[in-house]
PDB file of C-alpha atoms and ligand atoms in Angstrom:
ATOM      1  CA  MET A  26      16.381  -3.585  -2.758  1.00  0.00           C
ATOM      2  CA  LYS A  27      13.207  -5.475  -1.918  1.00  0.00           C
ATOM      3  CA  ALA A  28       9.996  -4.416  -0.156  1.00  0.00           C
ATOM      4  CA  LEU A  29       7.032  -6.330   1.216  1.00  0.00           C
ATOM      5  CA  VAL A  30       3.810  -4.310   0.832  1.00  0.00           C
ATOM      6  CA  THR A  31       0.601  -5.440   2.556  1.00  0.00           C
ATOM      7  CA  GLY A  32      -2.724  -4.299   1.122  1.00  0.00           C
ATOM      8  CA  ALA A  33      -1.109  -3.892  -2.297  1.00  0.00           C
ATOM      9  CA  THR A  34      -4.264  -4.670  -4.281  1.00  0.00           C
ATOM     10  CA  SER A  35      -5.696  -1.137  -4.211  1.00  0.00           C
ATOM     11  CA  GLY A  36      -5.445   2.423  -2.937  1.00  0.00           C
ATOM     12  CA  ILE A  37      -2.398   3.622  -1.027  1.00  0.00           C
ATOM     13  CA  GLY A  38      -0.652   0.224  -0.938  1.00  0.00           C
ATOM     14  CA  LYS A  39      -0.866  -0.222  -4.694  1.00  0.00           C
ATOM     15  CA  CYS A  40       0.542   3.291  -5.204  1.00  0.00           C
ATOM     16  CA  ILE A  41       3.361   2.668  -2.700  1.00  0.00           C
ATOM     17  CA  ALA A  42       4.276  -0.474  -4.671  1.00  0.00           C
ATOM     18  CA  ARG A  43       4.292   1.525  -7.916  1.00  0.00           C
ATOM     19  CA  SER A  44       6.352   4.312  -6.341  1.00  0.00           C
ATOM     20  CA  LEU A  45       8.982   1.870  -5.055  1.00  0.00           C
ATOM     21  CA  SER A  46       9.004  -0.005  -8.362  1.00  0.00           C
ATOM     22  CA  ARG A  47       9.727   3.252 -10.234  1.00  0.00           C
ATOM     23  CA  ARG A  48      12.762   3.624  -7.948  1.00  0.00           C
ATOM     24  CA  GLY A  49      14.014   0.178  -8.977  1.00  0.00           C
ATOM     25  CA  TRP A  50      12.789  -1.791  -5.956  1.00  0.00           C
ATOM     26  CA  GLU A  51      11.660  -5.388  -6.237  1.00  0.00           C
ATOM     27  CA  LEU A  52       8.267  -5.994  -4.620  1.00  0.00           C
ATOM     28  CA  ILE A  53       6.482  -8.702  -2.728  1.00  0.00           C
ATOM     29  CA  LEU A  54       2.791  -7.842  -2.896  1.00  0.00           C
ATOM     30  CA  THR A  55       0.149  -9.224  -0.546  1.00  0.00           C
ATOM     31  CA  GLY A  56      -3.625  -8.979  -0.272  1.00  0.00           C
ATOM     32  CA  ARG A  57      -6.629 -11.269  -0.624  1.00  0.00           C
ATOM     33  CA  ASN A  58      -7.588 -10.298  -4.174  1.00  0.00           C
ATOM     34  CA  GLU A  59      -5.457 -12.623  -6.293  1.00  0.00           C
ATOM     35  CA  THR A  60      -6.623 -11.104  -9.591  1.00  0.00           C
ATOM     36  CA  ALA A  61      -5.587  -7.619  -8.488  1.00  0.00           C
ATOM     37  CA  LEU A  62      -2.260  -8.923  -7.178  1.00  0.00           C
ATOM     38  CA  ASN A  63      -1.492 -10.642 -10.487  1.00  0.00           C
ATOM     39  CA  ALA A  64      -2.498  -7.554 -12.490  1.00  0.00           C
ATOM     40  CA  LEU A  65      -0.100  -5.391 -10.457  1.00  0.00           C
ATOM     41  CA  LYS A  66       2.657  -7.999 -10.721  1.00  0.00           C
ATOM     42  CA  GLN A  67       2.180  -7.984 -14.509  1.00  0.00           C
ATOM     43  CA  GLU A  68       2.285  -4.173 -14.562  1.00  0.00           C
ATOM     44  CA  LEU A  69       5.401  -3.831 -12.389  1.00  0.00           C
ATOM     45  CA  GLY A  70       7.374  -6.758 -13.771  1.00  0.00           C
ATOM     46  CA  ASN A  71       9.680  -6.888 -10.765  1.00  0.00           C
ATOM     47  CA  ALA A  72       7.209  -8.360  -8.270  1.00  0.00           C
ATOM     48  CA  GLU A  73       6.096 -11.561  -6.565  1.00  0.00           C
ATOM     49  CA  THR A  74       2.718 -12.095  -4.927  1.00  0.00           C
ATOM     50  CA  ILE A  75       1.466 -13.810  -1.787  1.00  0.00           C
ATOM     51  CA  THR A  76      -2.295 -14.182  -1.466  1.00  0.00           C
ATOM     52  CA  ALA A  77      -3.172 -13.927   2.223  1.00  0.00           C
ATOM     53  CA  ASP A  78      -5.969 -12.895   4.530  1.00  0.00           C
ATOM     54  CA  LEU A  79      -4.269 -10.930   7.318  1.00  0.00           C
ATOM     55  CA  SER A  80      -7.279 -11.279   9.624  1.00  0.00           C
ATOM     56  CA  ASP A  81      -6.081 -14.878  10.040  1.00  0.00           C
ATOM     57  CA  ARG A  82      -3.025 -14.963  12.316  1.00  0.00           C
ATOM     58  CA  GLU A  83      -1.670 -18.164  10.727  1.00  0.00           C
ATOM     59  CA  GLN A  84      -1.663 -16.487   7.326  1.00  0.00           C
ATOM     60  CA  VAL A  85       0.296 -13.560   8.763  1.00  0.00           C
ATOM     61  CA  PHE A  86       2.993 -15.972   9.953  1.00  0.00           C
ATOM     62  CA  MET A  87       2.834 -17.672   6.542  1.00  0.00           C
ATOM     63  CA  VAL A  88       3.576 -14.314   4.861  1.00  0.00           C
ATOM     64  CA  TYR A  89       6.584 -13.822   7.144  1.00  0.00           C
ATOM     65  CA  ARG A  90       7.884 -17.357   6.516  1.00  0.00           C
ATOM     66  CA  ALA A  91       7.509 -16.855   2.752  1.00  0.00           C
ATOM     67  CA  CYS A  92       9.611 -13.668   2.973  1.00  0.00           C
ATOM     68  CA  CYS A  93      12.182 -14.294   5.676  1.00  0.00           C
ATOM     69  CA  GLU A  94      14.770 -15.840   3.327  1.00  0.00           C
ATOM     70  CA  LYS A  95      14.281 -13.129   0.722  1.00  0.00           C
ATOM     71  CA  ASN A  96      16.327 -10.345   2.317  1.00  0.00           C
ATOM     72  CA  ILE A  97      13.531  -7.826   2.648  1.00  0.00           C
ATOM     73  CA  ASP A  98      14.822  -4.236   3.015  1.00  0.00           C
ATOM     74  CA  MET A  99      11.498  -2.520   3.626  1.00  0.00           C
ATOM     75  CA  LEU A 100       8.281  -3.635   5.321  1.00  0.00           C
ATOM     76  CA  VAL A 101       5.183  -1.615   4.433  1.00  0.00           C
ATOM     77  CA  ASN A 102       2.304  -2.386   6.817  1.00  0.00           C
ATOM     78  CA  ASN A 103      -0.503  -0.792   4.865  1.00  0.00           C
ATOM     79  CA  ALA A 104      -3.458  -3.232   4.863  1.00  0.00           C
ATOM     80  CA  GLY A 105      -6.370  -1.890   6.864  1.00  0.00           C
ATOM     81  CA  TYR A 106      -9.973  -0.766   6.889  1.00  0.00           C
ATOM     82  CA  GLY A 107     -12.633   0.848   9.067  1.00  0.00           C
ATOM     83  CA  VAL A 108     -16.008  -0.239  10.415  1.00  0.00           C
ATOM     84  CA  PHE A 109     -18.597   2.524  10.866  1.00  0.00           C
ATOM     85  CA  GLY A 110     -21.383   2.578  13.438  1.00  0.00           C
ATOM     86  CA  ARG A 111     -22.338   3.206  17.040  1.00  0.00           C
ATOM     87  CA  PHE A 112     -20.132   0.940  19.129  1.00  0.00           C
ATOM     88  CA  GLU A 113     -22.978  -1.153  20.557  1.00  0.00           C
ATOM     89  CA  GLU A 114     -24.473  -1.667  17.084  1.00  0.00           C
ATOM     90  CA  SER A 115     -21.479  -2.293  14.828  1.00  0.00           C
ATOM     91  CA  ASP A 116     -20.784  -5.879  13.793  1.00  0.00           C
ATOM     92  CA  LEU A 117     -18.549  -7.610  16.359  1.00  0.00           C
ATOM     93  CA  GLU A 118     -17.021 -10.190  13.984  1.00  0.00           C
ATOM     94  CA  ASP A 119     -16.243  -7.501  11.411  1.00  0.00           C
ATOM     95  CA  GLU A 120     -14.559  -5.383  14.084  1.00  0.00           C
ATOM     96  CA  LEU A 121     -12.527  -8.303  15.442  1.00  0.00           C
ATOM     97  CA  ASP A 122     -11.325  -9.047  11.896  1.00  0.00           C
ATOM     98  CA  MET A 123     -10.460  -5.364  11.515  1.00  0.00           C
ATOM     99  CA  ILE A 124      -8.472  -5.407  14.768  1.00  0.00           C
ATOM    100  CA  ASN A 125      -6.661  -8.514  13.468  1.00  0.00           C
ATOM    101  CA  VAL A 126      -5.700  -6.729  10.241  1.00  0.00           C
ATOM    102  CA  ASN A 127      -5.062  -3.196  11.528  1.00  0.00           C
ATOM    103  CA  ILE A 128      -3.342  -4.170  14.791  1.00  0.00           C
ATOM    104  CA  THR A 129      -2.426  -7.860  15.172  1.00  0.00           C
ATOM    105  CA  ALA A 130      -1.009  -8.449  11.683  1.00  0.00           C
ATOM    106  CA  LEU A 131       0.917  -5.164  11.798  1.00  0.00           C
ATOM    107  CA  HIS A 132       2.227  -6.012  15.278  1.00  0.00           C
ATOM    108  CA  ILE A 133       3.414  -9.493  14.240  1.00  0.00           C
ATOM    109  CA  LEU A 134       5.098  -8.383  11.009  1.00  0.00           C
ATOM    110  CA  THR A 135       6.702  -5.348  12.644  1.00  0.00           C
ATOM    111  CA  LYS A 136       8.203  -7.470  15.440  1.00  0.00           C
ATOM    112  CA  LEU A 137       9.470 -10.293  13.228  1.00  0.00           C
ATOM    113  CA  PHE A 138      10.988  -8.052  10.555  1.00  0.00           C
ATOM    114  CA  LEU A 139      12.382  -5.654  13.155  1.00  0.00           C
ATOM    115  CA  ARG A 140      14.306  -8.561  14.721  1.00  0.00           C
ATOM    116  CA  ASP A 141      15.768  -9.432  11.289  1.00  0.00           C
ATOM    117  CA  PHE A 142      16.543  -5.789  10.497  1.00  0.00           C
ATOM    118  CA  LYS A 143      18.223  -5.289  13.901  1.00  0.00           C
ATOM    119  CA  LYS A 144      20.475  -8.332  13.327  1.00  0.00           C
ATOM    120  CA  ARG A 145      21.878  -6.805  10.141  1.00  0.00           C
ATOM    121  CA  ASP A 146      21.475  -3.204  11.324  1.00  0.00           C
ATOM    122  CA  SER A 147      19.555  -2.080   8.262  1.00  0.00           C
ATOM    123  CA  GLY A 148      15.964  -1.960   7.099  1.00  0.00           C
ATOM    124  CA  ILE A 149      12.976   0.348   6.882  1.00  0.00           C
ATOM    125  CA  ILE A 150       9.512  -0.093   8.389  1.00  0.00           C
ATOM    126  CA  LEU A 151       6.672   2.032   7.022  1.00  0.00           C
ATOM    127  CA  ASN A 152       3.500   1.722   9.101  1.00  0.00           C
ATOM    128  CA  VAL A 153       0.300   3.204   7.721  1.00  0.00           C
ATOM    129  CA  ALA A 154      -1.660   4.825  10.547  1.00  0.00           C
ATOM    130  CA  SER A 155      -3.935   7.814   9.877  1.00  0.00           C
ATOM    131  CA  VAL A 156      -4.689  11.267  11.239  1.00  0.00           C
ATOM    132  CA  ALA A 157      -7.257   9.189  13.181  1.00  0.00           C
ATOM    133  CA  GLY A 158      -4.269   7.938  15.172  1.00  0.00           C
ATOM    134  CA  PHE A 159      -4.122  11.330  16.932  1.00  0.00           C
ATOM    135  CA  LEU A 160      -7.854  11.432  17.677  1.00  0.00           C
ATOM    136  CA  THR A 161     -10.818   9.825  19.431  1.00  0.00           C
ATOM    137  CA  GLY A 162     -13.373   8.580  16.912  1.00  0.00           C
ATOM    138  CA  PRO A 163     -16.983   8.099  17.967  1.00  0.00           C
ATOM    139  CA  LEU A 164     -18.933   6.242  15.238  1.00  0.00           C
ATOM    140  CA  LEU A 165     -15.637   4.763  13.984  1.00  0.00           C
ATOM    141  CA  ALA A 166     -14.431   4.017  17.506  1.00  0.00           C
ATOM    142  CA  SER A 167     -12.428   0.850  17.019  1.00  0.00           C
ATOM    143  CA  TYR A 168     -10.905   2.079  13.743  1.00  0.00           C
ATOM    144  CA  TYR A 169      -9.597   5.268  15.398  1.00  0.00           C
ATOM    145  CA  ALA A 170      -8.403   3.232  18.390  1.00  0.00           C
ATOM    146  CA  SER A 171      -6.587   0.821  16.055  1.00  0.00           C
ATOM    147  CA  LYS A 172      -4.765   3.705  14.387  1.00  0.00           C
ATOM    148  CA  ASN A 173      -3.838   5.147  17.815  1.00  0.00           C
ATOM    149  CA  TYR A 174      -2.213   1.751  18.448  1.00  0.00           C
ATOM    150  CA  VAL A 175      -0.256   1.891  15.176  1.00  0.00           C
ATOM    151  CA  LEU A 176       0.923   5.430  15.903  1.00  0.00           C
ATOM    152  CA  ARG A 177       1.941   4.800  19.539  1.00  0.00           C
ATOM    153  CA  LEU A 178       3.656   1.492  18.724  1.00  0.00           C
ATOM    154  CA  SER A 179       5.654   3.138  15.936  1.00  0.00           C
ATOM    155  CA  LEU A 180       6.656   6.082  18.164  1.00  0.00           C
ATOM    156  CA  ALA A 181       7.852   3.723  20.891  1.00  0.00           C
ATOM    157  CA  ILE A 182       9.892   1.612  18.464  1.00  0.00           C
ATOM    158  CA  TYR A 183      11.399   4.802  16.997  1.00  0.00           C
ATOM    159  CA  GLU A 184      12.677   5.789  20.448  1.00  0.00           C
ATOM    160  CA  GLU A 185      14.122   2.316  21.130  1.00  0.00           C
ATOM    161  CA  LEU A 186      15.928   2.404  17.777  1.00  0.00           C
ATOM    162  CA  ARG A 187      17.192   5.933  18.448  1.00  0.00           C
ATOM    163  CA  ARG A 188      18.628   4.893  21.834  1.00  0.00           C
ATOM    164  CA  ASP A 189      20.435   2.005  20.112  1.00  0.00           C
ATOM    165  CA  ARG A 190      21.799   4.353  17.435  1.00  0.00           C
ATOM    166  CA  SER A 191      20.350   1.801  15.030  1.00  0.00           C
ATOM    167  CA  ASN A 192      20.433   2.178  11.279  1.00  0.00           C
ATOM    168  CA  VAL A 193      16.989   0.612  11.148  1.00  0.00           C
ATOM    169  CA  SER A 194      14.291   3.255  10.668  1.00  0.00           C
ATOM    170  CA  ILE A 195      10.567   3.430  11.240  1.00  0.00           C
ATOM    171  CA  THR A 196       8.146   5.853   9.583  1.00  0.00           C
ATOM    172  CA  VAL A 197       4.477   6.301  10.369  1.00  0.00           C
ATOM    173  CA  LEU A 198       2.170   7.599   7.650  1.00  0.00           C
ATOM    174  CA  CYS A 199      -0.738   9.659   9.031  1.00  0.00           C
ATOM    175  CA  PRO A 200      -2.856  10.875   6.139  1.00  0.00           C
ATOM    176  CA  GLY A 201      -6.190  12.637   6.298  1.00  0.00           C
ATOM    177  CA  PRO A 202      -8.773  11.638   3.678  1.00  0.00           C
ATOM    178  CA  VAL A 203      -7.355   9.791   0.665  1.00  0.00           C
ATOM    179  CA  ASP A 204      -9.455   8.937  -2.380  1.00  0.00           C
ATOM    180  CA  THR A 205      -9.479   5.099  -2.243  1.00  0.00           C
ATOM    181  CA  ASN A 206     -11.944   2.256  -1.590  1.00  0.00           C
ATOM    182  CA  PHE A 207     -11.623   2.974   2.150  1.00  0.00           C
ATOM    183  CA  ASN A 208     -14.788   5.083   2.411  1.00  0.00           C
ATOM    184  CA  SER A 209     -17.081   2.670   0.597  1.00  0.00           C
ATOM    185  CA  ARG A 210     -15.776  -0.182   2.775  1.00  0.00           C
ATOM    186  CA  ALA A 211     -16.313   1.852   5.962  1.00  0.00           C
ATOM    187  CA  GLY A 212     -19.620   3.359   4.812  1.00  0.00           C
ATOM    188  CA  VAL A 213     -18.578   6.987   5.198  1.00  0.00           C
ATOM    189  CA  SER A 214     -17.960   9.906   2.860  1.00  0.00           C
ATOM    190  CA  PHE A 215     -15.135  12.429   2.926  1.00  0.00           C
ATOM    191  CA  SER A 216     -15.027  14.959   5.736  1.00  0.00           C
ATOM    192  CA  ALA A 217     -12.533  17.106   3.778  1.00  0.00           C
ATOM    193  CA  LYS A 218     -11.151  17.250   0.250  1.00  0.00           C
ATOM    194  CA  PRO A 219      -9.201  14.022  -0.236  1.00  0.00           C
ATOM    195  CA  ILE A 220      -5.725  13.756  -1.663  1.00  0.00           C
ATOM    196  CA  SER A 221      -4.977  11.108  -4.267  1.00  0.00           C
ATOM    197  CA  PRO A 222      -3.478   7.765  -3.222  1.00  0.00           C
ATOM    198  CA  GLU A 223      -0.572   8.532  -5.580  1.00  0.00           C
ATOM    199  CA  GLU A 224       0.213  11.721  -3.623  1.00  0.00           C
ATOM    200  CA  ALA A 225      -0.065   9.964  -0.236  1.00  0.00           C
ATOM    201  CA  ALA A 226       2.120   7.095  -1.422  1.00  0.00           C
ATOM    202  CA  GLU A 227       4.832   9.246  -2.993  1.00  0.00           C
ATOM    203  CA  TYR A 228       5.030  11.392   0.140  1.00  0.00           C
ATOM    204  CA  ALA A 229       5.229   8.318   2.387  1.00  0.00           C
ATOM    205  CA  VAL A 230       7.925   6.651   0.307  1.00  0.00           C
ATOM    206  CA  LYS A 231      10.063   9.829   0.264  1.00  0.00           C
ATOM    207  CA  LYS A 232       9.798  10.195   4.058  1.00  0.00           C
ATOM    208  CA  ALA A 233      10.502   6.497   4.670  1.00  0.00           C
ATOM    209  CA  LEU A 234      13.558   6.479   2.392  1.00  0.00           C
ATOM    210  CA  ALA A 235      14.807   9.606   4.188  1.00  0.00           C
ATOM    211  CA  GLY A 236      14.410   7.845   7.567  1.00  0.00           C
ATOM    212  CA  LYS A 237      11.860  10.347   8.894  1.00  0.00           C
ATOM    213  CA  LEU A 238       9.552   9.350  11.745  1.00  0.00           C
ATOM    214  CA  PHE A 239       6.424  11.159  10.570  1.00  0.00           C
ATOM    215  CA  ALA A 240       4.839  11.278   7.137  1.00  0.00           C
ATOM    216  CA  ILE A 241       1.845  13.608   7.473  1.00  0.00           C
ATOM    217  CA  PRO A 242       0.825  14.755   3.987  1.00  0.00           C
ATOM    218  CA  GLY A 243      -0.834  18.176   3.633  1.00  0.00           C
ATOM    219  CA  ILE A 244      -0.706  21.391   5.649  1.00  0.00           C
ATOM    220  CA  ALA A 245      -4.259  21.003   7.027  1.00  0.00           C
ATOM    221  CA  VAL A 246      -3.590  17.506   8.370  1.00  0.00           C
ATOM    222  CA  LYS A 247      -0.240  18.589   9.844  1.00  0.00           C
ATOM    223  CA  ALA A 248      -2.025  21.500  11.546  1.00  0.00           C
ATOM    224  CA  ALA A 249      -4.754  19.147  12.862  1.00  0.00           C
ATOM    225  CA  SER A 250      -2.146  16.755  14.251  1.00  0.00           C
ATOM    226  CA  VAL A 251      -0.636  19.633  16.252  1.00  0.00           C
ATOM    227  CA  ALA A 252      -3.886  21.431  17.173  1.00  0.00           C
ATOM    228  CA  GLN A 253      -5.477  18.292  18.646  1.00  0.00           C
ATOM    229  CA  ARG A 254      -2.951  18.463  21.523  1.00  0.00           C
ATOM    230  CA  PHE A 255      -4.693  21.606  22.798  1.00  0.00           C
ATOM    231  CA  VAL A 256      -8.284  20.322  22.507  1.00  0.00           C
ATOM    232  CA  PRO A 257      -9.822  18.696  25.599  1.00  0.00           C
ATOM    233  CA  HIS A 258     -10.704  15.019  25.056  1.00  0.00           C
ATOM    234  CA  LYS A 259     -14.457  15.471  25.494  1.00  0.00           C
ATOM    235  CA  LEU A 260     -14.563  18.376  23.056  1.00  0.00           C
ATOM    236  CA  MET A 261     -12.548  16.401  20.524  1.00  0.00           C
ATOM    237  CA  SER A 262     -14.963  13.476  20.789  1.00  0.00           C
ATOM    238  CA  ALA A 263     -17.932  15.804  20.236  1.00  0.00           C
ATOM    239  CA  ILE A 264     -16.312  17.406  17.172  1.00  0.00           C
ATOM    240  CA  VAL A 265     -15.433  14.053  15.583  1.00  0.00           C
ATOM    241  CA  TYR A 266     -18.913  12.678  16.352  1.00  0.00           C
ATOM    242  CA  ASN A 267     -20.541  15.569  14.511  1.00  0.00           C
ATOM    243  CA  ILE A 268     -18.230  15.213  11.516  1.00  0.00           C
ATOM    244  CA  ARG A 269     -18.768  11.454  11.329  1.00  0.00           C
ATOM    245  CA  GLN A 270     -22.558  11.692  11.811  1.00  0.00           C
ATOM    246  CA  ALA A 271     -22.778  14.185   8.955  1.00  0.00           C
ATOM    247  CA  LYS A 272     -20.651  12.017   6.685  1.00  0.00           C
ATOM    248  CA  LYS A 273     -22.169   8.576   7.136  1.00  0.00           C
ATOM    249  CA  THR A 274     -23.594   6.990   3.999  1.00  0.00           C
ATOM    250  CA  ASP A 275     -26.501   4.581   3.575  1.00  0.00           C
ATOM    251  CA  SER A 276     -24.130   1.604   3.895  1.00  0.00           C
ATOM    252  CA  GLY A 277     -22.686   3.112   7.049  1.00  0.00           C
ATOM    253  CA  GLN A 278     -24.435   0.755   9.420  1.00  0.00           C
ATOM    254  CA  GLN A 279     -23.775  -2.348   7.386  1.00  0.00           C
ATOM    255  CA  LYS A 280     -20.919  -4.794   7.307  1.00  0.00           C
TER     256      LYS A 280
HETATM  257  N1  NAP B 323      -8.333   6.279   2.448  1.00  0.00           N
HETATM  258  C1  NAP B 323      -8.206   7.058   3.512  1.00  0.00           C
HETATM  259  O1  NAP B 323      -8.875   8.095   3.650  1.00  0.00           O
HETATM  260  C2  NAP B 323      -7.195   6.690   4.570  1.00  0.00           C
HETATM  261  C3  NAP B 323      -6.799   7.686   5.482  1.00  0.00           C
HETATM  262  C4  NAP B 323      -5.885   7.365   6.456  1.00  0.00           C
HETATM  263  C5  NAP B 323      -5.349   6.085   6.533  1.00  0.00           C
HETATM  264  N2  NAP B 323      -5.750   5.131   5.637  1.00  0.00           N
HETATM  265  C6  NAP B 323      -5.181   3.784   5.766  1.00  0.00           C
HETATM  266  O2  NAP B 323      -4.535   3.445   4.552  1.00  0.00           O
HETATM  267  C7  NAP B 323      -4.454   2.029   4.472  1.00  0.00           C
HETATM  268  C8  NAP B 323      -4.832   1.589   3.071  1.00  0.00           C
HETATM  269  O3  NAP B 323      -6.199   1.875   2.854  1.00  0.00           O
HETATM  270  P1  NAP B 323      -6.731   2.511   1.487  1.00  0.00           P
HETATM  271  O4  NAP B 323      -7.263   3.859   1.811  1.00  0.00           O
HETATM  272  O5  NAP B 323      -5.722   2.381   0.424  1.00  0.00           O
HETATM  273  O6  NAP B 323      -8.015   1.583   1.246  1.00  0.00           O
HETATM  274  P2  NAP B 323      -8.286   0.411   0.198  1.00  0.00           P
HETATM  275  O7  NAP B 323      -8.141   0.907  -1.188  1.00  0.00           O
HETATM  276  O8  NAP B 323      -9.582  -0.162   0.629  1.00  0.00           O
HETATM  277  O9  NAP B 323      -7.109  -0.640   0.482  1.00  0.00           O
HETATM  278  C9  NAP B 323      -7.115  -1.491   1.597  1.00  0.00           C
HETATM  279  C10 NAP B 323      -6.112  -2.599   1.373  1.00  0.00           C
HETATM  280  O10 NAP B 323      -6.088  -3.423   2.559  1.00  0.00           O
HETATM  281  C11 NAP B 323      -6.197  -4.764   2.165  1.00  0.00           C
HETATM  282  N3  NAP B 323      -6.914  -5.574   3.139  1.00  0.00           N
HETATM  283  C12 NAP B 323      -8.103  -5.313   3.738  1.00  0.00           C
HETATM  284  N4  NAP B 323      -8.479  -6.348   4.504  1.00  0.00           N
HETATM  285  C13 NAP B 323      -7.504  -7.291   4.384  1.00  0.00           C
HETATM  286  C14 NAP B 323      -7.327  -8.595   4.904  1.00  0.00           C
HETATM  287  N5  NAP B 323      -8.243  -9.178   5.703  1.00  0.00           N
HETATM  288  N6  NAP B 323      -6.208  -9.289   4.580  1.00  0.00           N
HETATM  289  C15 NAP B 323      -5.290  -8.740   3.759  1.00  0.00           C
HETATM  290  N7  NAP B 323      -5.395  -7.505   3.221  1.00  0.00           N
HETATM  291  C16 NAP B 323      -6.508  -6.791   3.519  1.00  0.00           C
HETATM  292  C17 NAP B 323      -6.989  -4.748   0.849  1.00  0.00           C
HETATM  293  O11 NAP B 323      -6.643  -5.881   0.067  1.00  0.00           O
HETATM  294  P3  NAP B 323      -7.653  -7.092  -0.290  1.00  0.00           P
HETATM  295  O12 NAP B 323      -9.037  -6.548  -0.313  1.00  0.00           O
HETATM  296  O13 NAP B 323      -7.136  -7.611  -1.596  1.00  0.00           O
HETATM  297  O14 NAP B 323      -7.419  -8.077   0.809  1.00  0.00           O
HETATM  298  C18 NAP B 323      -6.474  -3.470   0.194  1.00  0.00           C
HETATM  299  O15 NAP B 323      -5.337  -3.740  -0.602  1.00  0.00           O
HETATM  300  C19 NAP B 323      -5.347   1.460   5.568  1.00  0.00           C
HETATM  301  O16 NAP B 323      -4.543   1.011   6.650  1.00  0.00           O
HETATM  302  C20 NAP B 323      -6.183   2.663   5.982  1.00  0.00           C
HETATM  303  O17 NAP B 323      -6.603   2.577   7.319  1.00  0.00           O
HETATM  304  C21 NAP B 323      -6.654   5.404   4.656  1.00  0.00           C
END
């Protein structure tokens, strides 16, 4: 069995690659950091690497072309990051790149691999969203909106596959805080005790291999994903604003 993992150079993606490798899967690892990709390839032994910047649409198609003859059984769309700041102040280019990685690249790879998986009626898609996918996120507005996209797209595809009685499955990982490089990149600190990337990855892999739609690690995050349904939108925005304002770091306004 073979999996393509995006954002495999650190954090959750790296741990998902390790978790699958322990189960005997072959890996195709992507990311921009070639040194980190090669180190993980060396560690796992059963891996290939593709260095690619997923903010560049052409490189996303290049990743697909490099994989489409390789009989991929699982696509893990994990690459992503957040940009902190008031919407009118945050860096436009940085946000557009983020939208390209978090939304456009995930959209392209999901569609192209889904078509291949549907043809042979097998395959697993694991999309990494976030608990942010259930929420409105002032001060991380476009990041939260991007994760809403990932969540809603995955839910819609799940229903289409269910109607077709397809053997292809889609799982959406919605973690709360995870202890990775994410916070330093976004310029925020944790709003709750983080789980480890190993724990998030292991949980996600188990759910994906079991064909479950949701992978929401931790009781508190599960409760939040349910409770948010009963909170009016304006109140939710005010709560998230206060949490985010309290947790910004000095780099929070910078690219
Ligand atoms: N950490 C959290 O609290 C948390 C919570 C919920 C959801 N998530 C989601 O989990 C996913 C993984 O994040 P993480 O927490 O593991 O953070 P991380 O350690 O910073 O990992 C992010 C990964 O995305 C890749 N990436 C970023 N920009 C890229 C680009 N332009 N092209 C290709 N790859 C790119 C990075 O690889 P290179 O730098 O090598 O390109 C890296 O491997 C993200 O989608 C994030 O939104 C994280």
